[in-house]
Amino acid sequence: MVSMELVYLAIPLASLLGAIIAGFFGKQIGRSGAHCVTIIGVAVSFVLSLLVLKNVAVDGAPIYNYSVYTWMISDGIRFEIGFLIDGLTALMIAVVSGVSLMVHIYTIGYMHDDDGYQRFFSYISLFTFSMLMLVMSNNFLQLFFGWEAVGLVSYLLIGFWFKKETAIYANMKAFLVNRVGDFGFLLGIAVLLMFTGSLDYYEVFDRADSMVTATMQVIPGMDWSVITLACILLFIGAMGKSAQVPLHVWLPDSMEGPTPISALIHAATMVTAGIFMVARMSPLFELSETALSFVIVIGATTAFFMGLIGIVQNDIKRVVAYSTLSQLGYMTVALGASAYSAAIFHLMTHAFFKALLFLAAGSVIIAMHHEQDIRKMGGLKKYMPITYWVSLVGSLALIGFPGSSGYFSKDAILIATKNADVWGAGYAYLAVLLGVFVTAFYSFRMFFLVFHGEERMDEHTREHLHETAPVVTVPLILLAIPSAIIGWLTIETVLFTDFFDQAIIIFREHGAMAAVAEAFHGPASFVVHGLAPGPTWLAAAGVISAWYIYLRKPQLASAIRQRMEWIYQLLDNKYYFDRFNEIVFAGTARAVGQVLWRLGDALVIDGLIVNGSVRLVGWFAGVARHVQTGYLNHYAFAMISGLILLLGWAVLG
Amino acid sequence: MYADWPLLSLAIWTPIFGGILVLFAGDREPSGARKIALLVSIITLLLTLPLYTQFNTQTHLMQFVERHEWIAAFNIEYYLGIDGISMPLILLTSFTTVIVVISAWEVIQYRASQYMAAFLIMEGFMIGTFSALDSILFYIMFEAMLIPMFLIIGIWGGANRIYATLKFFLYTFIGSVLMLVALIYMYSQSGSFAIFDFHHLRLSMTEQVLIFLAMLVAFAVKVPMWPVHTWLPDAHVEAPTGGSVILAAIMLKIGGYGFLRFSLPITPDASAELDWLIITMSLTAVVYIGFVALVQRDMKKLIAYSSIAHMGFVTLGFFIVFRIVNSEYGEQGAALALEGGMVQMVSHGFISGALFLCVGVMYDRMHSRQIADYGGVVNTMPVFAAFMVFFAMANAGLPGTSGFVGEFMVILASFKASFWIAFLAATTLILGAAYTLWMVKRVVFGDIANDNVRALTDINKREFLFLALLAIAVLALGLWPDPLVEVMHPTIENLLNHIANPKI
C-alpha cells in the first residue's frame, strides 16, 4: 500500500509544486512556462484523483485513514496532518481537480493580455492544493487549515486586480465575513475537543455519543445540549464559506475577481466546502434535530430569497452569483433534511453546470470587450454559436430540465425535503418548490437577454463580435458534456448504492433519503416521473414567463417593475443587508475604536493617570520646595512633630 | 564537544565584549564596524544553536548549568541555566539580533558603530535575563538591558523621543523597583537569592498576594498588559526600526517569561486567587486593544497595539490554567494553554519583528509612517508587497503561519475554562483580520496614490534577505510547531505539578 500512500500525497502536492514554480520563478519561466507547469501539476492531480475514484467506486477499495505527519503533540493531544480516503473524498477530489483543470486551460485564453498572468496561475494552483487538502483531511485541524487557506487564496484572487477600488474592498469584505464564520467554526472545534479529547474525525465520531446527553450552560440558567451547540457552531463556519444568509453578503461582491476564479472558487468548489463539511460531519449532525432544523431553515431562506434577487440583477456575473447562492441553499436544505448524499450529488452536478455557466459568461464578456451589463447585449446567438449552445445546456441543467444532470440532483433534493420531518421542513419544501420557478425565470431572463432579441450593443462592439478562441470554447464543451449527462450516469451509484455508506451516516428515523430511494426505479423512469405535473411544470412556467416578459413583450418588464416598485427596491438593494452591515457593524466598530482610543487610552489612562501622576509629583515637589525654607527652626519643628507622631503611633498602636 | 563549554556565559559575554569592540572600532570606517557587528552576532547565534541541538527533552531539570559564588556576603551567585521555557527565547534573541544588524546595515549612518554596539550589548543582557537563575543576577540583567534601549530610542529616535524615553523609563522603573522589594523580602525569608529557593518558599496568602502584585506590576508593564500599555505605542513610534524590532520581539517576552519563572511558581495560591484579574486584563487587551488598533493612522502605532492584543493571548494562556484544572471536565488543556502562550511569544517575536521591519523599509523610502501617505505600494514594490501581505496574514493568525498556532492552542484550551472566555478570545479572528487587512488595503493595494509612491523602488537584496529569513521562520513554525513545543513538555508539566500543590 506504500504506493497508494504516495498517490494520495501526490494529489495535492502536484498542484502545490506547480503553484510554487509559477509563483517564485514566474519571471524566469515566462508565460507559457507558467501555464504549462501549473496545468501539468493539476492534470497529474486530476488523473490520480480519477484513479482513486475508480479504486473506491469500482474496485471497492477499503477506507484509507492515515497520518502523514504529526504537526504537534501537546497535552497528550495529537494534532496530525493526515488523509481519509473514502467515497466522499474520492468524489470531491475528482470534481475539484477536474473543474480546476478546465479552469486552468480556459485561463490561458481569458487572462491572455493580463500582466499578472504567472501570478494568476500560481494562485489558482495554490487554491487547488488548499482545496484538495481540505477535502482529503482526516481531522479538524487540517480541515481548518484548508478552510482558511482557500479563504486566503480567495482573498488574493478577488483582489487580483488590485488597482480596482471595488475589488480590494470586496476581497477584504470576503475575508472578514468568512472570519465571522470561522469564529463559530473554531469554537465548534473547541467544543468537540473538550468533550472527545481528539481532533481526529473517527475518534470524535466514536465518542460523540457522550455529547448527546451532556449539557452546557452558556447562558447561566439555560442548559444547552452540547451536540446541538457544537453542530450549530460548526454550521456557522459553513454559513460563512458556503455563503448562507446572513453571511452571504461577500459572495456577490466576489465577482470583482476575474471570471475563471468566479467559476472555480465562487461557484464550483470553495463555496461548497461548507456543504462538504456538514456532510462529512453527518455522524454529528444526525445526533441533533435542533441543529438540522437550523440548517434546513437557513438553507431554505437562502435558496428562495437569494434567487429572487437574481431576477433584478443586470450584471451577467451577478445573476450567476445569486443563482449560486440559491443553489447552495438547495444543498443546505438537503443537508438539513438528512439527505447528505443528495446534497453532495447536487454539489457535483452544480460544480459542472455552474462552472460552465460562469465560463460561458466569461466568454461573452471577452466577446463584449469586458461589458457585463446584459441590457447592452442581445442577439449574441448568431455571433457565438458554441457559447450559445453550451449556455443553453448549462441553463437547462440549472433549472432541472428532465434528463439533465441538474434534474436528477434537484429532484432528489425536492423529494427528500418533501419527506423530511425535522421542524422547518414544511417551510423548506415550499421555499425550494417556489425556488424552481424563480430559478427558471432568472436563468432564462438572462439567457434571452444575452443571446436572443434585439442587439442592443454599440456599433463598435457589434463589429468585433465573434466566437472566442478554442482555448476558451474547448473547456466549455468539456464541461457541457458532464453538465448534460453526468446525472443520468451516476445517480444510481452516488445515491442508491453503498458508495457513501461509510462516509455518511443517516439515522433510520430520518427517512428522507429512503423515500427518494423508494421513488427511484432507474434513471429513465425517474425522468418520465418528472414529466408529470410538479416541479418540472413550474420550471417550464418560469421559462415561458421569462420568454413572454423579456422577448415577446419587452415593454412589460418595466411596467411590472413600476407596478411593484417597493419589491423592486427591496430586491435591488439586496434586502439592505449591505447597508445594515456597513452602518451597524463596520460603523460601530470604528466608533468604538475611536472612543476607546481617545477616551480610554488618551484621556483616562494617559491623561488622568499617567500624566496626572506626573503632574501630582510635580505639584508635590513644588509644595515640598516651599517647605524647604532654609530656616533651621522650621526643620527642627518638622522633625519634632514627626517624632511625636511616630511615638504616638508606636505607643497607641 | 560542547558539553564542557560554558555556553551560556559565552552567549552572554560574546556580544557584550563584541559590542565594546565595535565601539572601539568607531565610525571612521563604518563598514568595518558593521562587519564586526555582523560577525559577533552570527557567532553568538552559532553559540546558542547547541542549546537546542544538545538539549535534553526528557528532563525538567536545568541544563547547561553554571554556578559560581559571586557576592558571598548576601549569598548572591553567578548562577545560569536553561530549561524548556527559556531556551526558545534565547534562540529567538540571538536570531533576531542577527536580523537587526542586517537591517541596520546602510540605513543607520549616524554613529553607526555605537548603534550596532548598543544592540550587541543589549543582546548579551537579554540572554543573561533569560538564563539567570539567581534573582539578583536576573534583576541586574533585567535593568541593564534597558540602558542600551534608552540610548537607542533617545539618540536614533524620532522627533518626540525624549517624551517616549521618559515614559518608557518611568513605567519600567516603577515596576522593577517593586519587584526588587519583593526579591529582598523573599531573601529575608529564605536566605538565598536563587530563584528555585523562592519556588519552594512557604508563603502565607497575604505574603503571596503582596509579592504577586509587586511582580505583576513589573511584568505587566513589560508585556505590556492593559491598562499599563500606553508607553508601548509611544516608544515604538519614536524608536528606530531596530529598536522597535527588539522591543517587540524580545523585550515584551521578558514580561511573559517573568510570569512563568517567578509569579506562577513562587505565588501559586495568589495566582489562583487573582487569576480573574489577569484574565480580565488579557481579554481586555484582546478586545479593547483590537478596536483601538482598528482606528490607528500611524502604521507603527497600529502594529504596537496589535502587539498588545497578541500578547494578551500569552497572559491568558498562562493564567487560564487554574480554571482548566478545576473545571468539571478534567485537567487536560492546562498544558495546552501554557504551551500555547509560549508558542505565541516566539511567534509574535517573528511576526511583529517582521512587520516593524516592513514599516521600516517603507519609512526609509518615504519618511512617513502615516497610512494616509501611502496607497498602491504593490504597483512599485511587488516583492515587498508579497512579504507585507504574508506577514499581515500571519498577524491575522492564518493557519500555516506561526501566528495561528499559539492562538489556536489558547482558544481551544480556554474553552474548557469558560465558553465566554474562549468567545472573547476568539474575537481576535475577526478583529485581528480587520485591523491588519484594512491597513494592507490602504497601504499596499489600490492604484498609485501619489508621486512619492510612484517613485518607490522595490526592496534590495539585503532587505530581501532579512524578510525572507523571517518568512521562513514564520512558515516553518506554522507548518510544523512540534520541534518547538516538544522541548517545553517536561518543563511545563513540572510547572503544572508545582503549582497544583498549595503552599499554604
Short mmCIF file of C-alpha atoms in Angstrom, two decimals, chain B residues 123-452:
data_model
loop_
_atom_site.label_atom_id
_atom_site.label_comp_id
_atom_site.label_asym_id
_atom_site.label_seq_id
_atom_site.Cartn_x
_atom_site.Cartn_y
_atom_site.Cartn_z
CA GLU B 123 21.65 41.08 23.29
CA GLY B 124 24.06 39.90 25.95
CA PHE B 125 21.91 41.30 28.74
CA MET B 126 18.75 39.81 27.28
CA ILE B 127 20.29 36.36 27.02
CA GLY B 128 21.50 36.89 30.57
CA THR B 129 17.98 37.71 31.71
CA PHE B 130 16.62 34.51 30.23
CA SER B 131 19.36 32.33 31.64
CA ALA B 132 19.84 33.85 35.09
CA LEU B 133 18.75 31.57 37.93
CA ASP B 134 19.83 33.92 40.66
CA SER B 135 17.25 36.62 41.16
CA ILE B 136 19.76 39.42 41.70
CA LEU B 137 21.64 38.41 38.59
CA PHE B 138 18.27 38.38 36.82
CA TYR B 139 17.44 41.80 38.20
CA ILE B 140 20.75 43.29 37.11
CA MET B 141 20.40 41.91 33.59
CA PHE B 142 16.74 42.98 33.53
CA GLU B 143 17.70 46.56 34.34
CA ALA B 144 20.93 46.67 32.37
CA MET B 145 19.30 45.83 29.06
CA LEU B 146 17.12 48.91 29.39
CA ILE B 147 20.11 51.24 29.21
CA PRO B 148 21.03 50.46 25.59
CA MET B 149 17.34 50.65 24.70
CA PHE B 150 17.01 54.14 26.23
CA LEU B 151 20.03 55.21 24.24
CA ILE B 152 18.70 53.69 21.05
CA ILE B 153 15.38 55.50 21.34
CA GLY B 154 16.95 58.64 22.78
CA ILE B 155 19.70 59.04 20.17
CA TRP B 156 18.36 57.48 16.98
CA GLY B 157 14.67 58.02 17.70
CA GLY B 158 12.04 60.31 16.16
CA ALA B 159 11.05 63.86 16.97
CA ASN B 160 9.24 63.16 20.21
CA ARG B 161 11.83 60.70 21.50
CA ILE B 162 12.51 62.33 24.85
CA TYR B 163 8.89 62.07 25.94
CA ALA B 164 8.76 58.45 24.82
CA THR B 165 12.01 57.56 26.57
CA LEU B 166 10.91 59.15 29.81
CA LYS B 167 7.57 57.42 29.71
CA PHE B 168 9.23 54.11 28.95
CA PHE B 169 11.72 54.65 31.76
CA LEU B 170 9.18 55.66 34.38
CA TYR B 171 6.86 52.78 33.66
CA THR B 172 9.53 50.12 33.72
CA PHE B 173 11.36 51.67 36.64
CA ILE B 174 8.35 51.74 38.93
CA GLY B 175 7.63 48.14 38.08
CA SER B 176 11.14 46.89 38.66
CA VAL B 177 11.57 48.70 41.96
CA LEU B 178 8.55 46.88 43.32
CA MET B 179 10.00 43.62 42.09
CA LEU B 180 13.27 44.35 43.85
CA VAL B 181 11.42 44.89 47.12
CA ALA B 182 9.72 41.53 46.66
CA LEU B 183 13.02 39.82 45.92
CA ILE B 184 14.67 41.27 49.00
CA TYR B 185 11.72 40.21 51.11
CA MET B 186 11.99 36.66 49.86
CA TYR B 187 15.72 36.70 50.51
CA SER B 188 14.98 37.67 54.08
CA GLN B 189 12.76 34.62 54.34
CA SER B 190 14.96 32.09 52.56
CA GLY B 191 18.49 33.38 52.97
CA SER B 192 19.12 32.87 49.29
CA PHE B 193 18.55 34.72 46.05
CA ALA B 194 18.32 31.55 43.96
CA ILE B 195 15.01 31.52 42.11
CA PHE B 196 14.44 27.85 42.90
CA ASP B 197 14.76 28.52 46.59
CA PHE B 198 11.96 31.03 46.15
CA HIS B 199 9.89 28.37 44.39
CA HIS B 200 9.98 26.21 47.48
CA LEU B 201 9.50 29.02 49.92
CA ARG B 202 6.40 28.57 52.07
CA LEU B 203 4.49 31.81 51.98
CA SER B 204 1.22 32.79 53.58
CA MET B 205 -1.61 34.05 51.41
CA THR B 206 -1.03 37.68 52.37
CA GLU B 207 2.66 37.40 51.56
CA GLN B 208 1.85 35.71 48.30
CA VAL B 209 -0.67 38.31 47.27
CA LEU B 210 1.71 41.18 48.00
CA ILE B 211 4.60 39.51 46.20
CA PHE B 212 2.29 38.59 43.32
CA LEU B 213 1.11 42.16 42.94
CA ALA B 214 4.62 43.58 43.13
CA MET B 215 5.81 41.28 40.40
CA LEU B 216 2.62 41.75 38.44
CA VAL B 217 3.38 45.46 38.12
CA ALA B 218 6.91 44.70 36.92
CA PHE B 219 5.92 42.11 34.37
CA ALA B 220 2.60 43.62 33.29
CA VAL B 221 4.40 46.80 32.29
CA LYS B 222 6.83 44.76 30.24
CA VAL B 223 4.26 42.62 28.40
CA PRO B 224 2.54 45.22 28.32
CA MET B 225 -0.88 44.45 29.66
CA TRP B 226 -3.84 46.76 29.61
CA PRO B 227 -4.01 49.30 31.34
CA VAL B 228 -0.26 49.83 31.72
CA HIS B 229 0.31 49.61 27.99
CA THR B 230 0.31 53.22 26.85
CA TRP B 231 4.10 53.55 26.89
CA LEU B 232 4.44 50.99 24.14
CA PRO B 233 2.83 52.81 21.19
CA ASP B 234 4.82 55.93 22.02
CA ALA B 235 8.07 54.03 22.39
CA HIS B 236 7.54 52.19 19.13
CA VAL B 237 6.64 55.28 17.18
CA GLU B 238 9.78 57.09 18.32
CA ALA B 239 12.17 54.15 18.21
CA PRO B 240 14.28 53.46 15.13
CA THR B 241 13.32 50.29 13.27
CA GLY B 242 15.83 48.06 15.01
CA GLY B 243 14.73 49.32 18.40
CA SER B 244 11.12 48.53 17.61
CA VAL B 245 12.07 45.06 16.45
CA ILE B 246 13.96 44.19 19.62
CA LEU B 247 11.35 45.85 21.79
CA ALA B 248 8.52 43.88 20.22
CA ALA B 249 10.31 40.63 19.56
CA ILE B 250 12.30 40.19 22.77
CA MET B 251 11.68 42.75 25.49
CA LEU B 252 7.96 42.17 25.72
CA LYS B 253 8.69 38.47 26.14
CA ILE B 254 10.58 39.12 29.34
CA GLY B 255 7.27 40.02 30.96
CA GLY B 256 5.70 36.77 29.87
CA TYR B 257 8.80 34.85 30.89
CA GLY B 258 8.70 36.50 34.31
CA PHE B 259 5.19 35.24 34.91
CA LEU B 260 6.30 31.70 34.21
CA ARG B 261 9.60 31.86 36.07
CA PHE B 262 8.51 33.92 39.07
CA SER B 263 4.82 34.59 39.57
CA LEU B 264 3.26 31.20 38.91
CA PRO B 265 5.75 29.01 40.83
CA ILE B 266 6.51 31.42 43.67
CA THR B 267 2.96 32.52 44.38
CA PRO B 268 0.73 29.76 43.01
CA ASP B 269 -2.05 30.32 45.51
CA ALA B 270 -2.19 34.03 44.94
CA SER B 271 -2.09 33.39 41.19
CA ALA B 272 -5.05 31.07 41.51
CA GLU B 273 -6.86 33.55 43.71
CA LEU B 274 -6.24 36.51 41.44
CA ASP B 275 -6.43 34.77 38.08
CA TRP B 276 -9.65 36.64 37.32
CA LEU B 277 -7.66 39.86 37.35
CA ILE B 278 -5.13 38.66 34.80
CA ILE B 279 -7.79 37.01 32.66
CA THR B 280 -9.80 40.22 32.62
CA MET B 281 -6.76 42.27 31.72
CA SER B 282 -5.83 39.79 28.98
CA LEU B 283 -9.26 39.71 27.42
CA THR B 284 -9.43 43.48 27.60
CA ALA B 285 -6.15 43.53 25.71
CA VAL B 286 -7.59 41.30 23.02
CA VAL B 287 -10.92 43.06 22.55
CA TYR B 288 -10.40 46.68 23.65
CA ILE B 289 -6.98 46.99 22.04
CA GLY B 290 -8.30 45.26 18.93
CA PHE B 291 -10.79 48.07 18.48
CA VAL B 292 -8.19 50.73 19.23
CA ALA B 293 -5.83 49.23 16.65
CA LEU B 294 -8.59 49.49 14.08
CA VAL B 295 -8.62 53.28 14.09
CA GLN B 296 -4.88 53.98 14.17
CA ARG B 297 -3.47 56.17 11.44
CA ASP B 298 0.19 55.54 12.11
CA MET B 299 1.39 52.13 10.97
CA LYS B 300 3.79 51.67 13.84
CA LYS B 301 1.11 52.54 16.35
CA LEU B 302 -1.21 50.06 14.72
CA ILE B 303 1.37 47.29 14.97
CA ALA B 304 2.18 48.31 18.53
CA TYR B 305 -1.48 48.00 19.51
CA SER B 306 -1.67 44.74 17.64
CA SER B 307 1.30 43.55 19.73
CA ILE B 308 -0.57 44.32 22.92
CA ALA B 309 -3.58 42.36 21.70
CA HIS B 310 -1.45 39.40 20.71
CA MET B 311 0.43 39.39 23.98
CA GLY B 312 -2.97 39.17 25.64
CA PHE B 313 -3.05 35.58 24.46
CA VAL B 314 0.22 34.91 26.26
CA THR B 315 -1.02 36.07 29.64
CA LEU B 316 -4.42 34.49 29.05
CA GLY B 317 -2.79 31.16 28.30
CA PHE B 318 -0.62 31.36 31.41
CA PHE B 319 -3.34 32.24 33.88
CA ILE B 320 -6.27 30.30 32.48
CA VAL B 321 -4.72 27.07 33.78
CA PHE B 322 -6.29 27.26 37.21
CA ARG B 323 -9.77 27.34 35.77
CA ILE B 324 -8.96 24.46 33.42
CA VAL B 325 -7.55 22.30 36.19
CA ASN B 326 -10.57 22.99 38.35
CA SER B 327 -13.14 22.55 35.59
CA GLU B 328 -15.56 19.67 35.72
CA TYR B 329 -14.13 18.23 32.51
CA GLY B 330 -10.72 17.13 33.83
CA GLU B 331 -7.38 18.83 33.63
CA GLN B 332 -6.46 18.19 30.03
CA GLY B 333 -5.92 21.55 28.42
CA ALA B 334 -3.78 23.23 31.08
CA ALA B 335 -0.51 22.27 29.44
CA LEU B 336 -2.04 23.17 26.09
CA ALA B 337 -2.74 26.68 27.38
CA LEU B 338 0.74 27.18 28.82
CA GLU B 339 2.47 25.86 25.74
CA GLY B 340 0.15 27.92 23.59
CA GLY B 341 1.21 31.04 25.45
CA MET B 342 4.86 30.14 24.92
CA VAL B 343 4.39 29.46 21.21
CA GLN B 344 2.57 32.76 20.91
CA MET B 345 5.58 34.54 22.42
CA VAL B 346 8.02 33.06 19.93
CA SER B 347 5.66 33.55 17.02
CA HIS B 348 4.92 37.12 17.97
CA GLY B 349 8.65 37.72 18.03
CA PHE B 350 8.92 36.74 14.39
CA ILE B 351 5.75 38.40 13.14
CA SER B 352 5.85 41.71 14.96
CA GLY B 353 9.55 41.98 14.21
CA ALA B 354 8.84 41.38 10.56
CA LEU B 355 6.02 43.91 10.46
CA PHE B 356 8.15 46.59 12.08
CA LEU B 357 10.86 45.84 9.54
CA CYS B 358 8.28 46.20 6.77
CA VAL B 359 7.29 49.59 8.08
CA GLY B 360 10.98 50.43 8.35
CA VAL B 361 11.55 49.51 4.72
CA MET B 362 8.79 51.90 3.67
CA TYR B 363 9.85 54.58 6.13
CA ASP B 364 13.40 54.56 4.77
CA ARG B 365 11.99 55.45 1.37
CA MET B 366 9.09 57.75 2.20
CA HIS B 367 9.96 59.09 5.67
CA SER B 368 6.39 58.67 6.75
CA ARG B 369 4.55 56.15 8.82
CA GLN B 370 1.12 57.62 8.15
CA ILE B 371 -1.24 55.20 6.45
CA ALA B 372 -2.80 58.10 4.56
CA ASP B 373 0.50 58.89 2.84
CA TYR B 374 0.53 55.50 1.18
CA GLY B 375 -1.62 53.57 -1.27
CA GLY B 376 -0.84 51.22 -4.10
CA VAL B 377 2.63 50.29 -2.90
CA VAL B 378 2.23 46.95 -4.66
CA ASN B 379 2.50 48.71 -8.02
CA THR B 380 6.03 49.87 -7.40
CA MET B 381 7.22 47.33 -4.83
CA PRO B 382 5.67 44.00 -5.80
CA VAL B 383 8.19 41.78 -3.99
CA PHE B 384 7.91 43.83 -0.85
CA ALA B 385 4.13 43.75 -1.11
CA ALA B 386 4.19 39.98 -1.19
CA PHE B 387 6.17 39.91 2.06
CA MET B 388 3.94 42.51 3.64
CA VAL B 389 0.75 40.63 2.78
CA PHE B 390 2.31 37.41 4.03
CA PHE B 391 3.26 38.88 7.39
CA ALA B 392 -0.09 40.62 7.64
CA MET B 393 -1.82 37.30 7.16
CA ALA B 394 0.44 35.77 9.79
CA ASN B 395 -0.52 38.61 12.10
CA ALA B 396 -4.17 37.82 11.43
CA GLY B 397 -3.47 34.26 12.57
CA LEU B 398 -3.72 32.45 9.28
CA PRO B 399 -3.20 28.69 9.67
CA GLY B 400 0.10 27.60 8.18
CA THR B 401 1.83 30.58 9.74
CA SER B 402 3.16 30.72 13.26
CA GLY B 403 0.54 33.29 14.24
CA PHE B 404 -2.14 30.64 14.15
CA VAL B 405 -0.53 28.09 16.44
CA GLY B 406 -0.47 29.87 19.76
CA GLU B 407 -3.87 31.50 19.38
CA PHE B 408 -5.38 28.19 18.31
CA MET B 409 -3.96 26.41 21.36
CA VAL B 410 -5.03 29.08 23.81
CA ILE B 411 -8.56 29.37 22.40
CA LEU B 412 -9.06 25.60 22.43
CA ALA B 413 -7.76 25.36 25.97
CA SER B 414 -9.66 28.31 27.36
CA PHE B 415 -12.92 26.91 26.09
CA LYS B 416 -12.59 24.41 28.87
CA ALA B 417 -12.44 27.15 31.42
CA SER B 418 -15.44 29.01 30.08
CA PHE B 419 -17.36 29.42 26.86
CA TRP B 420 -17.30 33.18 27.17
CA ILE B 421 -13.57 33.45 27.74
CA ALA B 422 -12.98 31.45 24.58
CA PHE B 423 -15.63 33.52 22.83
CA LEU B 424 -13.97 36.82 23.68
CA ALA B 425 -10.52 35.47 22.88
CA ALA B 426 -11.73 34.20 19.52
CA THR B 427 -12.92 37.66 18.52
CA THR B 428 -9.29 38.15 17.53
CA LEU B 429 -10.12 36.13 14.43
CA ILE B 430 -12.32 38.98 13.29
CA LEU B 431 -10.65 41.99 14.91
CA GLY B 432 -7.11 40.90 14.09
CA ALA B 433 -8.03 40.35 10.48
CA ALA B 434 -9.95 43.61 10.37
CA TYR B 435 -7.23 45.96 11.56
CA THR B 436 -4.43 44.18 9.72
CA LEU B 437 -6.15 43.78 6.38
CA TRP B 438 -7.64 47.24 6.45
CA MET B 439 -4.14 48.63 6.82
CA VAL B 440 -2.91 46.39 4.00
CA LYS B 441 -5.77 47.53 1.82
CA ARG B 442 -4.96 51.19 2.34
CA VAL B 443 -1.17 50.90 2.17
CA VAL B 444 -0.38 48.09 -0.22
CA PHE B 445 -3.32 47.76 -2.58
CA GLY B 446 -5.10 50.24 -4.76
CA ASP B 447 -3.87 52.45 -7.53
CA ILE B 448 -0.72 54.52 -7.00
CA ALA B 449 -1.81 57.19 -4.56
CA ASN B 450 0.78 59.90 -5.13
CA ASP B 451 4.12 60.72 -6.70
CA ASN B 452 6.08 59.59 -3.67
#
